C-alpha positions as YAML, in Angstrom:
chain: A
units: angstrom
residues:
- id: 1
  name: MET
  ca: [35.14, -1.66, 6.12]
- id: 2
  name: ILE
  ca: [33.31, -3.58, 8.83]
- id: 3
  name: SER
  ca: [34.48, -7.14, 10.02]
- id: 4
  name: SER
  ca: [31.65, -9.43, 8.95]
- id: 5
  name: PHE
  ca: [30.83, -12.50, 11.35]
- id: 6
  name: ARG
  ca: [28.29, -15.64, 10.98]
- id: 7
  name: SER
  ca: [27.00, -16.84, 14.97]
- id: 8
  name: PRO
  ca: [27.88, -20.10, 15.28]
- id: 9
  name: VAL
  ca: [24.74, -20.84, 17.26]
- id: 10
  name: ASN
  ca: [20.90, -20.14, 15.73]
- id: 11
  name: THR
  ca: [20.59, -16.88, 17.34]
- id: 12
  name: THR
  ca: [20.01, -14.52, 14.48]
- id: 13
  name: PRO
  ca: [17.04, -15.51, 13.71]
- id: 14
  name: ARG
  ca: [14.73, -15.12, 17.03]
- id: 15
  name: MET
  ca: [16.59, -11.87, 17.46]
- id: 16
  name: LEU
  ca: [15.61, -10.75, 14.12]
- id: 17
  name: SER
  ca: [11.76, -11.63, 15.44]
- id: 18
  name: LEU
  ca: [11.27, -10.76, 17.79]
- id: 19
  name: PRO
  ca: [8.08, -7.81, 17.29]
- id: 20
  name: LEU
  ca: [11.09, -4.82, 18.60]
- id: 21
  name: PRO
  ca: [12.28, -4.17, 15.10]
- id: 22
  name: LEU
  ca: [7.97, -3.58, 14.21]
- id: 23
  name: TYR
  ca: [7.83, -1.70, 18.01]
- id: 24
  name: PRO
  ca: [8.67, 2.09, 16.63]
- id: 25
  name: ILE
  ca: [7.99, 1.48, 12.94]
- id: 26
  name: ILE
  ca: [3.80, 0.95, 14.15]
- id: 27
  name: PHE
  ca: [4.83, 3.79, 15.77]
- id: 28
  name: SER
  ca: [5.09, 5.69, 12.33]
- id: 29
  name: LEU
  ca: [1.85, 6.10, 11.57]
- id: 30
  name: PRO
  ca: [0.69, 9.00, 8.99]
- id: 31
  name: ASP
  ca: [-0.41, 12.01, 11.21]
- id: 32
  name: GLN
  ca: [-4.09, 12.69, 12.32]
- id: 33
  name: PRO
  ca: [-6.41, 15.26, 13.47]
- id: 34
  name: ARG
  ca: [-7.46, 14.73, 16.52]
- id: 35
  name: ASP
  ca: [-9.70, 16.02, 18.94]
- id: 36
  name: ALA
  ca: [-8.65, 19.61, 20.66]
- id: 37
  name: SER
  ca: [-9.11, 16.74, 24.83]
- id: 38
  name: LEU
  ca: [-6.35, 14.80, 22.84]
- id: 39
  name: SER
  ca: [-4.20, 17.40, 22.10]
- id: 40
  name: VAL
  ca: [-0.92, 16.72, 24.17]
- id: 41
  name: VAL
  ca: [-0.78, 18.54, 27.55]
- id: 42
  name: ALA
  ca: [1.46, 21.18, 29.07]
- id: 43
  name: SER
  ca: [3.07, 18.39, 32.11]
- id: 44
  name: ASP
  ca: [3.83, 16.21, 29.22]
- id: 45
  name: PRO
  ca: [7.47, 17.38, 28.50]
- id: 46
  name: ILE
  ca: [8.31, 15.72, 25.44]
- id: 47
  name: GLY
  ca: [4.61, 15.13, 23.68]
- id: 48
  name: HIS
  ca: [3.58, 11.35, 23.91]
- id: 49
  name: THR
  ca: [1.37, 10.32, 21.10]
- id: 50
  name: PRO
  ca: [-1.38, 8.28, 22.58]
- id: 51
  name: PRO
  ca: [-0.72, 4.30, 21.25]
- id: 52
  name: PRO
  ca: [-2.46, 3.41, 17.84]
- id: 53
  name: TRP
  ca: [-4.79, 1.80, 18.99]
- id: 54
  name: ASN
  ca: [-7.01, 4.53, 20.83]
- id: 55
  name: LEU
  ca: [-6.47, 6.22, 17.40]
- id: 56
  name: GLY
  ca: [-8.88, 4.42, 15.44]
- id: 57
  name: THR
  ca: [-5.81, 4.06, 13.35]
- id: 58
  name: SER
  ca: [-6.78, 1.77, 9.88]
- id: 59
  name: PRO
  ca: [-5.39, -1.45, 9.16]
- id: 60
  name: VAL
  ca: [-3.93, 0.40, 6.58]
- id: 61
  name: ARG
  ca: [-2.22, 3.02, 8.38]
- id: 62
  name: VAL
  ca: [0.20, 0.55, 10.94]
- id: 63
  name: LEU
  ca: [0.54, -2.12, 7.91]
- id: 64
  name: ALA
  ca: [1.89, 1.30, 5.52]
- id: 65
  name: PRO
  ca: [5.12, 1.77, 7.41]
- id: 66
  name: LEU
  ca: [5.98, -2.07, 8.47]
- id: 67
  name: LEU
  ca: [5.30, -2.89, 3.96]
- id: 68
  name: PHE
  ca: [7.40, -0.34, 2.99]
- id: 69
  name: VAL
  ca: [10.55, -0.73, 4.27]
- id: 70
  name: LEU
  ca: [10.42, -4.04, 3.57]
- id: 71
  name: LEU
  ca: [9.75, -3.72, 0.29]
- id: 72
  name: TRP
  ca: [12.02, -0.38, -0.02]
- id: 73
  name: SER
  ca: [15.09, -3.45, 1.25]
- id: 74
  name: GLY
  ca: [14.42, -5.88, -0.92]
- id: 75
  name: ALA
  ca: [14.57, -3.29, -3.89]
- id: 76
  name: PHE
  ca: [17.82, -3.20, -3.20]
- id: 77
  name: ILE
  ca: [18.48, -6.65, -2.90]
- id: 78
  name: ALA
  ca: [16.75, -7.46, -6.63]
- id: 79
  name: VAL
  ca: [19.24, -5.08, -7.62]
- id: 80
  name: ARG
  ca: [21.69, -7.02, -6.55]
- id: 81
  name: ALA
  ca: [20.33, -10.45, -8.08]
- id: 82
  name: GLY
  ca: [19.76, -8.91, -10.84]
- id: 83
  name: VAL
  ca: [19.81, -5.86, -12.08]
- id: 84
  name: GLN
  ca: [23.84, -6.17, -13.42]
- id: 85
  name: ASP
  ca: [22.50, -8.26, -16.81]
- id: 86
  name: VAL
  ca: [20.86, -4.68, -17.97]
- id: 87
  name: SER
  ca: [22.14, -1.45, -18.99]
- id: 88
  name: PRO
  ca: [20.81, 0.49, -15.29]
- id: 89
  name: ILE
  ca: [19.06, 3.82, -16.82]
- id: 90
  name: THR
  ca: [16.80, 1.30, -19.27]
- id: 91
  name: PHE
  ca: [16.14, -1.02, -17.04]
- id: 92
  name: LEU
  ca: [14.98, 1.92, -14.76]
- id: 93
  name: ALA
  ca: [12.88, 3.73, -17.86]
- id: 94
  name: SER
  ca: [11.04, 0.15, -19.11]
- id: 95
  name: ARG
  ca: [10.37, -0.04, -15.07]
- id: 96
  name: PHE
  ca: [8.56, 3.24, -15.31]
- id: 97
  name: THR
  ca: [7.31, 3.03, -18.01]
- id: 98
  name: LEU
  ca: [5.04, -0.18, -17.52]
- id: 99
  name: ALA
  ca: [4.51, 0.98, -14.07]
- id: 100
  name: ALA
  ca: [2.75, 4.16, -15.61]
- id: 101
  name: LEU
  ca: [0.82, 1.57, -18.02]
- id: 102
  name: ILE
  ca: [-0.54, -0.13, -15.18]
- id: 103
  name: LEU
  ca: [-1.87, 2.40, -13.59]
- id: 104
  name: LEU
  ca: [-3.23, 4.07, -16.46]
- id: 105
  name: PRO
  ca: [-6.21, 1.74, -16.71]
- id: 106
  name: ALA
  ca: [-6.45, 2.82, -13.10]
- id: 107
  name: CYS
  ca: [-6.92, 5.82, -13.45]
- id: 108
  name: LEU
  ca: [-9.67, 5.94, -15.91]
- id: 109
  name: ILE
  ca: [-11.15, 3.81, -14.26]
- id: 110
  name: LEU
  ca: [-11.50, 5.60, -10.91]
- id: 111
  name: HIS
  ca: [-11.54, 9.02, -11.78]
- id: 112
  name: SER
  ca: [-14.59, 11.15, -12.37]
- id: 113
  name: SER
  ca: [-14.22, 14.57, -14.15]
- id: 114
  name: SER
  ca: [-13.46, 16.83, -11.20]
- id: 115
  name: ASN
  ca: [-10.77, 14.23, -10.85]
- id: 116
  name: TRP
  ca: [-8.76, 15.76, -14.13]
- id: 117
  name: GLN
  ca: [-9.51, 18.61, -13.38]
- id: 118
  name: GLU
  ca: [-7.74, 18.26, -10.64]
- id: 119
  name: VAL
  ca: [-4.90, 16.43, -12.71]
- id: 120
  name: ARG
  ca: [-5.08, 19.30, -15.28]
- id: 121
  name: ARG
  ca: [-4.16, 21.85, -12.29]
- id: 122
  name: LEU
  ca: [-1.75, 19.83, -10.84]
- id: 123
  name: TRP
  ca: [0.71, 17.54, -13.72]
- id: 124
  name: PRO
  ca: [4.08, 20.49, -13.36]
- id: 125
  name: HIS
  ca: [3.69, 19.61, -9.83]
- id: 126
  name: LEU
  ca: [3.51, 15.63, -10.44]
- id: 127
  name: THR
  ca: [5.67, 15.79, -13.05]
- id: 128
  name: VAL
  ca: [8.48, 18.24, -11.36]
- id: 129
  name: SER
  ca: [8.54, 15.77, -8.21]
- id: 130
  name: GLY
  ca: [8.35, 12.75, -10.63]
- id: 131
  name: ILE
  ca: [11.41, 13.70, -11.90]
- id: 132
  name: LEU
  ca: [12.39, 14.03, -8.91]
- id: 133
  name: LEU
  ca: [11.26, 11.23, -6.78]
- id: 134
  name: ASN
  ca: [11.97, 8.81, -9.36]
- id: 135
  name: GLY
  ca: [13.85, 9.43, -12.44]
- id: 136
  name: ALA
  ca: [16.68, 12.36, -11.37]
- id: 137
  name: TYR
  ca: [17.85, 10.55, -7.76]
- id: 138
  name: LEU
  ca: [17.47, 6.58, -9.53]
- id: 139
  name: SER
  ca: [19.54, 8.16, -12.07]
- id: 140
  name: ALA
  ca: [21.95, 9.28, -10.05]
- id: 141
  name: ALA
  ca: [22.04, 6.24, -8.28]
- id: 142
  name: HIS
  ca: [23.09, 3.79, -10.90]
- id: 143
  name: TRP
  ca: [25.47, 6.52, -11.94]
- id: 144
  name: ALA
  ca: [26.93, 6.73, -8.74]
- id: 145
  name: MET
  ca: [27.50, 2.64, -8.07]
- id: 146
  name: VAL
  ca: [29.73, 2.53, -11.06]
- id: 147
  name: ASP
  ca: [32.47, 4.27, -8.50]
- id: 148
  name: ILE
  ca: [31.27, 3.45, -5.50]
- id: 149
  name: SER
  ca: [30.15, 0.16, -3.46]
- id: 150
  name: ALA
  ca: [25.84, 0.49, -1.89]
- id: 151
  name: ALA
  ca: [27.64, 0.53, 1.22]
- id: 152
  name: SER
  ca: [28.76, 4.21, 0.79]
- id: 153
  name: MET
  ca: [25.78, 4.29, -1.23]
- id: 154
  name: ALA
  ca: [24.07, 3.89, 1.76]
- id: 155
  name: LEU
  ca: [26.02, 5.97, 3.92]
- id: 156
  name: ILE
  ca: [25.26, 9.05, 2.00]
- id: 157
  name: GLY
  ca: [21.45, 8.20, 1.41]
- id: 158
  name: SER
  ca: [21.50, 8.67, 5.91]
- id: 159
  name: LEU
  ca: [21.85, 11.80, 5.08]
- id: 160
  name: GLN
  ca: [18.25, 12.10, 3.46]
- id: 161
  name: PRO
  ca: [15.57, 12.01, 6.63]
- id: 162
  name: LEU
  ca: [18.25, 14.79, 8.50]
- id: 163
  name: LEU
  ca: [17.92, 17.33, 5.38]
- id: 164
  name: ILE
  ca: [14.36, 16.49, 5.19]
- id: 165
  name: ALA
  ca: [13.87, 17.09, 8.67]
- id: 166
  name: PHE
  ca: [15.64, 20.09, 8.94]
- id: 167
  name: LEU
  ca: [14.11, 21.78, 6.20]
- id: 168
  name: SER
  ca: [10.58, 20.73, 6.44]
- id: 169
  name: GLY
  ca: [11.14, 23.72, 9.20]
- id: 170
  name: PRO
  ca: [11.05, 26.31, 6.59]
- id: 171
  name: VAL
  ca: [9.13, 24.77, 3.73]
- id: 172
  name: LEU
  ca: [6.77, 23.34, 4.88]
- id: 173
  name: GLY
  ca: [6.30, 24.64, 9.01]
- id: 174
  name: ASP
  ca: [6.79, 21.47, 10.44]
- id: 175
  name: ARG
  ca: [8.79, 21.89, 13.89]
- id: 176
  name: PHE
  ca: [10.90, 19.02, 15.69]
- id: 177
  name: ARG
  ca: [11.32, 18.49, 19.22]
- id: 178
  name: SER
  ca: [14.35, 17.59, 21.17]
- id: 179
  name: LEU
  ca: [14.05, 14.10, 21.55]
- id: 180
  name: GLN
  ca: [12.98, 13.40, 18.21]
- id: 181
  name: TRP
  ca: [16.36, 15.45, 16.67]
- id: 182
  name: ALA
  ca: [17.96, 13.49, 19.29]
- id: 183
  name: GLY
  ca: [16.34, 10.44, 17.20]
- id: 184
  name: PHE
  ca: [17.68, 11.33, 13.43]
- id: 185
  name: LEU
  ca: [21.14, 11.91, 14.62]
- id: 186
  name: LEU
  ca: [20.83, 8.23, 16.28]
- id: 187
  name: GLY
  ca: [19.22, 7.01, 13.36]
- id: 188
  name: THR
  ca: [21.72, 8.33, 11.06]
- id: 189
  name: THR
  ca: [23.96, 6.89, 12.70]
- id: 190
  name: GLY
  ca: [22.88, 3.52, 13.14]
- id: 191
  name: VAL
  ca: [23.09, 3.76, 9.14]
- id: 192
  name: VAL
  ca: [27.11, 4.30, 9.90]
- id: 193
  name: VAL
  ca: [27.32, 1.04, 12.11]
- id: 194
  name: VAL
  ca: [25.55, -0.25, 9.33]
- id: 195
  name: ALA
  ca: [27.53, 0.49, 6.07]
- id: 196
  name: GLY
  ca: [30.80, 0.98, 7.83]
- id: 197
  name: ILE
  ca: [32.96, 4.17, 6.08]
- id: 198
  name: ASN
  ca: [35.47, 3.30, 3.58]
- id: 199
  name: VAL
  ca: [37.66, 5.71, 2.47]
- id: 200
  name: VAL
  ca: [39.10, 4.94, -0.44]
- id: 201
  name: ASP
  ca: [36.08, 4.09, -1.54]
- id: 202
  name: LEU
  ca: [34.49, 8.04, -0.87]
- id: 203
  name: GLY
  ca: [37.34, 9.08, -2.20]
- id: 204
  name: HIS
  ca: [36.12, 8.73, -6.20]
- id: 205
  name: THR
  ca: [34.63, 12.12, -6.42]
- id: 206
  name: ARG
  ca: [32.94, 11.46, -9.26]
- id: 207
  name: GLY
  ca: [30.85, 8.43, -7.40]
- id: 208
  name: VAL
  ca: [30.99, 10.49, -4.32]
- id: 209
  name: THR
  ca: [29.02, 13.42, -6.25]
- id: 210
  name: TRP
  ca: [26.42, 11.13, -7.76]
- id: 211
  name: GLY
  ca: [25.13, 10.02, -4.94]
- id: 212
  name: VAL
  ca: [25.20, 13.22, -3.65]
- id: 213
  name: LEU
  ca: [22.98, 14.36, -6.41]
- id: 214
  name: SER
  ca: [20.74, 11.49, -6.12]
- id: 215
  name: CYS
  ca: [20.30, 11.98, -2.23]
- id: 216
  name: PHE
  ca: [19.64, 15.95, -2.59]
- id: 217
  name: SER
  ca: [17.11, 14.86, -5.46]
- id: 218
  name: PHE
  ca: [15.60, 13.13, -3.57]
- id: 219
  name: VAL
  ca: [15.15, 15.55, -0.52]
- id: 220
  name: ALA
  ca: [14.05, 17.52, -3.02]
- id: 221
  name: GLY
  ca: [10.78, 15.43, -4.33]
- id: 222
  name: THR
  ca: [9.35, 14.44, -0.67]
- id: 223
  name: LEU
  ca: [9.71, 18.29, 0.20]
- id: 224
  name: TYR
  ca: [8.14, 19.75, -3.18]
- id: 225
  name: TYR
  ca: [5.27, 16.78, -3.36]
- id: 226
  name: ALA
  ca: [4.38, 17.64, 0.22]
- id: 227
  name: ARG
  ca: [4.31, 20.98, -0.46]
- id: 228
  name: PHE
  ca: [2.75, 21.30, -3.48]
- id: 229
  name: CYS
  ca: [0.75, 17.09, -4.56]
- id: 230
  name: LYS
  ca: [-0.81, 16.43, -1.15]
- id: 231
  name: SER
  ca: [-4.11, 17.24, -2.57]
- id: 232
  name: SER
  ca: [-4.18, 14.39, -5.79]
- id: 233
  name: SER
  ca: [-5.22, 10.88, -5.31]
- id: 234
  name: LEU
  ca: [-2.69, 8.69, -4.88]
- id: 235
  name: VAL
  ca: [-3.19, 6.61, -8.04]
- id: 236
  name: THR
  ca: [-2.85, 9.72, -9.45]
- id: 237
  name: THR
  ca: [0.16, 10.86, -8.34]
- id: 238
  name: ASN
  ca: [1.88, 7.97, -9.02]
- id: 239
  name: GLY
  ca: [0.21, 6.91, -12.28]
- id: 240
  name: VAL
  ca: [1.98, 10.86, -13.27]
- id: 241
  name: GLN
  ca: [5.45, 10.79, -11.67]
- id: 242
  name: LEU
  ca: [5.87, 6.90, -13.29]
- id: 243
  name: THR
  ca: [5.10, 8.68, -16.46]
- id: 244
  name: ALA
  ca: [7.59, 11.89, -16.13]
- id: 245
  name: ALA
  ca: [10.53, 10.03, -14.72]
- id: 246
  name: ALA
  ca: [9.66, 7.50, -17.71]
- id: 247
  name: VAL
  ca: [10.34, 10.08, -20.78]
- id: 248
  name: PHE
  ca: [13.38, 11.98, -18.18]
- id: 249
  name: CYS
  ca: [15.52, 8.27, -18.13]
- id: 250
  name: TRP
  ca: [14.11, 7.48, -22.59]
- id: 251
  name: ILE
  ca: [15.75, 10.53, -22.93]
- id: 252
  name: ILE
  ca: [19.31, 9.97, -20.75]
- id: 253
  name: VAL
  ca: [19.02, 6.19, -22.61]
- id: 254
  name: LEU
  ca: [18.45, 7.81, -26.00]
- id: 255
  name: GLY
  ca: [21.20, 10.91, -25.61]
- id: 256
  name: PHE
  ca: [23.92, 8.68, -23.21]
- id: 257
  name: GLU
  ca: [23.83, 5.11, -23.15]
- id: 258
  name: ASP
  ca: [24.30, 2.25, -24.75]
- id: 259
  name: ILE
  ca: [22.04, -0.46, -24.40]
- id: 260
  name: THR
  ca: [22.17, -3.75, -23.84]
- id: 261
  name: PHE
  ca: [20.06, -6.57, -22.24]
- id: 262
  name: SER
  ca: [20.31, -10.23, -21.25]
- id: 263
  name: PRO
  ca: [17.29, -11.69, -21.08]
- id: 264
  name: THR
  ca: [18.41, -14.17, -17.71]
- id: 265
  name: PRO
  ca: [15.89, -15.22, -15.14]
- id: 266
  name: PRO
  ca: [17.63, -12.75, -12.20]
- id: 267
  name: ALA
  ca: [16.97, -10.31, -14.68]
- id: 268
  name: ILE
  ca: [12.80, -10.91, -15.44]
- id: 269
  name: TRP
  ca: [12.36, -11.44, -11.48]
- id: 270
  name: SER
  ca: [14.18, -8.63, -10.56]
- id: 271
  name: PHE
  ca: [12.45, -6.30, -13.04]
- id: 272
  name: ILE
  ca: [9.29, -7.39, -12.39]
- id: 273
  name: PHE
  ca: [9.78, -7.39, -8.46]
- id: 274
  name: LEU
  ca: [10.76, -3.28, -8.91]
- id: 275
  name: THR
  ca: [8.33, -2.13, -11.56]
- id: 276
  name: LEU
  ca: [5.11, -4.39, -9.38]
- id: 277
  name: GLY
  ca: [6.63, -4.44, -5.99]
- id: 278
  name: VAL
  ca: [8.78, -0.74, -5.66]
- id: 279
  name: SER
  ca: [7.30, 1.28, -8.25]
- id: 280
  name: LEU
  ca: [4.22, 0.56, -7.83]
- id: 281
  name: GLY
  ca: [3.83, -0.22, -4.55]
- id: 282
  name: GLY
  ca: [6.90, 0.72, -2.52]
- id: 283
  name: MET
  ca: [6.27, 4.52, -3.77]
- id: 284
  name: GLY
  ca: [2.76, 4.23, -3.56]
- id: 285
  name: LEU
  ca: [3.09, 4.07, -0.02]
- id: 286
  name: TYR
  ca: [5.72, 6.38, 0.69]
- id: 287
  name: LEU
  ca: [2.95, 8.78, -1.31]
- id: 288
  name: TYR
  ca: [0.66, 7.32, 0.97]
- id: 289
  name: MET
  ca: [2.72, 8.56, 4.16]
- id: 290
  name: LEU
  ca: [3.42, 11.70, 3.08]
- id: 291
  name: LYS
  ca: [-0.09, 12.30, 2.15]
- id: 292
  name: ASN
  ca: [-1.27, 11.85, 5.55]
- id: 293
  name: GLY
  ca: [1.51, 12.43, 7.89]
- id: 294
  name: THR
  ca: [4.67, 14.80, 8.09]
- id: 295
  name: ALA
  ca: [7.52, 14.75, 5.73]
- id: 296
  name: GLY
  ca: [10.34, 13.73, 8.65]
- id: 297
  name: LYS
  ca: [8.58, 11.37, 10.18]
- id: 298
  name: VAL
  ca: [8.33, 9.47, 7.23]
- id: 299
  name: ALA
  ca: [11.93, 9.65, 5.69]
- id: 300
  name: ALA
  ca: [12.54, 8.08, 8.86]
- id: 301
  name: ASN
  ca: [11.87, 4.66, 7.86]
- id: 302
  name: PHE
  ca: [14.81, 4.97, 6.09]
- id: 303
  name: TYR
  ca: [17.17, 4.53, 8.78]
- id: 304
  name: ILE
  ca: [16.07, 0.83, 9.11]
- id: 305
  name: THR
  ca: [16.44, -0.26, 5.30]
- id: 306
  name: PRO
  ca: [20.24, -0.84, 5.90]
- id: 307
  name: GLY
  ca: [19.85, -3.12, 8.20]
- id: 308
  name: LEU
  ca: [16.77, -5.09, 7.37]
- id: 309
  name: THR
  ca: [18.39, -5.01, 4.13]
- id: 310
  name: ALA
  ca: [21.75, -6.17, 5.33]
- id: 311
  name: ALA
  ca: [18.80, -9.36, 6.81]
- id: 312
  name: LEU
  ca: [17.58, -10.02, 3.79]
- id: 313
  name: GLY
  ca: [20.82, -10.49, 1.69]
- id: 314
  name: TRP
  ca: [21.29, -13.05, 4.66]
- id: 315
  name: LEU
  ca: [18.68, -14.46, 4.96]
- id: 316
  name: ILE
  ca: [17.27, -14.83, 0.65]
- id: 317
  name: LEU
  ca: [21.56, -14.54, -0.92]
- id: 318
  name: ASP
  ca: [23.05, -16.95, 2.37]
- id: 319
  name: GLU
  ca: [25.41, -13.36, 2.69]
- id: 320
  name: THR
  ca: [27.70, -13.01, 5.85]
- id: 321
  name: LEU
  ca: [25.20, -10.42, 8.99]
- id: 322
  name: SER
  ca: [28.15, -8.90, 10.78]
- id: 323
  name: GLN
  ca: [27.99, -7.87, 13.84]
- id: 324
  name: ASN
  ca: [28.33, -4.53, 13.16]
- id: 325
  name: ALA
  ca: [24.86, -4.81, 11.19]
- id: 326
  name: LEU
  ca: [22.99, -5.92, 13.82]
- id: 327
  name: ILE
  ca: [24.03, -3.57, 16.32]
- id: 328
  name: GLY
  ca: [23.40, -0.44, 13.73]
- id: 329
  name: PHE
  ca: [20.03, -2.01, 12.92]
- id: 330
  name: GLY
  ca: [18.98, -1.52, 16.69]
- id: 331
  name: LEU
  ca: [20.01, 1.80, 16.83]
- id: 332
  name: ALA
  ca: [18.79, 2.81, 13.79]
- id: 333
  name: MET
  ca: [15.27, 1.32, 15.64]
- id: 334
  name: ILE
  ca: [15.56, 3.06, 18.94]
- id: 335
  name: GLY
  ca: [16.42, 6.47, 16.06]
- id: 336
  name: LEU
  ca: [13.16, 5.45, 14.96]
- id: 337
  name: TRP
  ca: [11.09, 4.96, 17.90]
- id: 338
  name: LEU
  ca: [12.56, 8.73, 19.25]
- id: 339
  name: VAL
  ca: [11.28, 10.32, 16.03]
- id: 340
  name: HIS
  ca: [7.98, 9.35, 16.63]
- id: 341
  name: ARG
  ca: [7.70, 9.27, 20.30]
- id: 342
  name: GLY
  ca: [7.20, 12.97, 20.47]
- id: 343
  name: ALA
  ca: [4.41, 14.36, 18.99]
- id: 344
  name: ASN
  ca: [6.04, 17.79, 16.75]
- id: 345
  name: LEU
  ca: [5.69, 21.06, 17.79]
- id: 346
  name: ASN
  ca: [2.44, 22.00, 14.54]
- id: 347
  name: HIS
  ca: [0.97, 18.80, 15.10]
- id: 348
  name: THR
  ca: [-1.67, 17.63, 18.02]
...
C-alpha cells in the first residue's frame, strides 16, 4: 500500500485551494448545441472548445460538475463515518425509499398529463437504469468491501470512465480524439496512484468479483440511461429509478440479510447526507449531466473523486494525507482537463 505523510508546514491547504482543481471541472460542462459558425474548424487539430463564458453557459451548467464531485466524494466520508452501525443493504433500501417518497410530491405537483404519458412509456427503461445505477451498483460495492478495502474498490471503480468511453462508441455513437483518450488513461493512472495496489487485498476473489460486478452495473446503467431515458424529466427519472432501486434492495434484505440497526449520531447524519445529498442531489446532478452531455465526458469526473475524498478525509476526519494522494489527484485533474479540452469528433 502507499505510504502516508503529513507535511510539517501548512502548505497542503494552500495547494488544495488553488483554482487549478476547478479548471478541469469547469471544462466538464455538458455538451451544448452551437451554431454552425462556432463549429470546430479543420485548422484546429485537437478541436479546442471555446471557454464556457463564450457559450452563454448558465450557472447550473457551470456548478453541476463541481457540486457533483463534492457530493460524490463526500459520500465515501459519510459511509466511513456512520454506516458501520447499520446493515448495509437495509441502509441502502431505507435510503432509496425515503428519497423516492420525497420526490413523489414533486412529481405530482410539477408534471402535467403529457409528462405522465412519457412516464408510462419510459418506466420499464427507467426501472432497468435505476436498478443498475443505484440498487445493483451499490449493493455489489457494499458486498465487495466485506473482503476488500475502499482503496481497492476505488481502484476497480477507476475502470468505469474508461469502459463508458470505450462502449459509448458502439452504443451511443460517441467518438473521442487521441488527446481525450490520453486524458482517460492519465485519469486512470491518477486513481491508481491515489489508491495504490494492494496485491494481498486484490487476492480476495469474492471481493474483487463483487467489485467488478459493481463497476459493470454502473457502466451498463449509465449507457442504458443515455440510450433510452434522456427524454424523461429529471424529477421523474430520479423518482422512478429510486423506487425501482428501493424495491430491488428490499427484496435482497428480506431474502438474504440479517437486519441490524443502531441509531448512533454518525449513522443518522450519514443517512441524512447520503439520502438528501447523494441519492437526490448527487444522482440528480449525474442524470442532469448525462441528459445534456456526453456519457464518457461526464463519467470522467469520477477520476478526481478518490483524491478529493482523501482531501476531505484529511479536512474532516483528520486522516493522514499521503504524498501519493496529492500526486494522483494532480494527474487525475490533468486527465480530466484533457478529456474535456478536445471536442468530440461527433460533437461541434
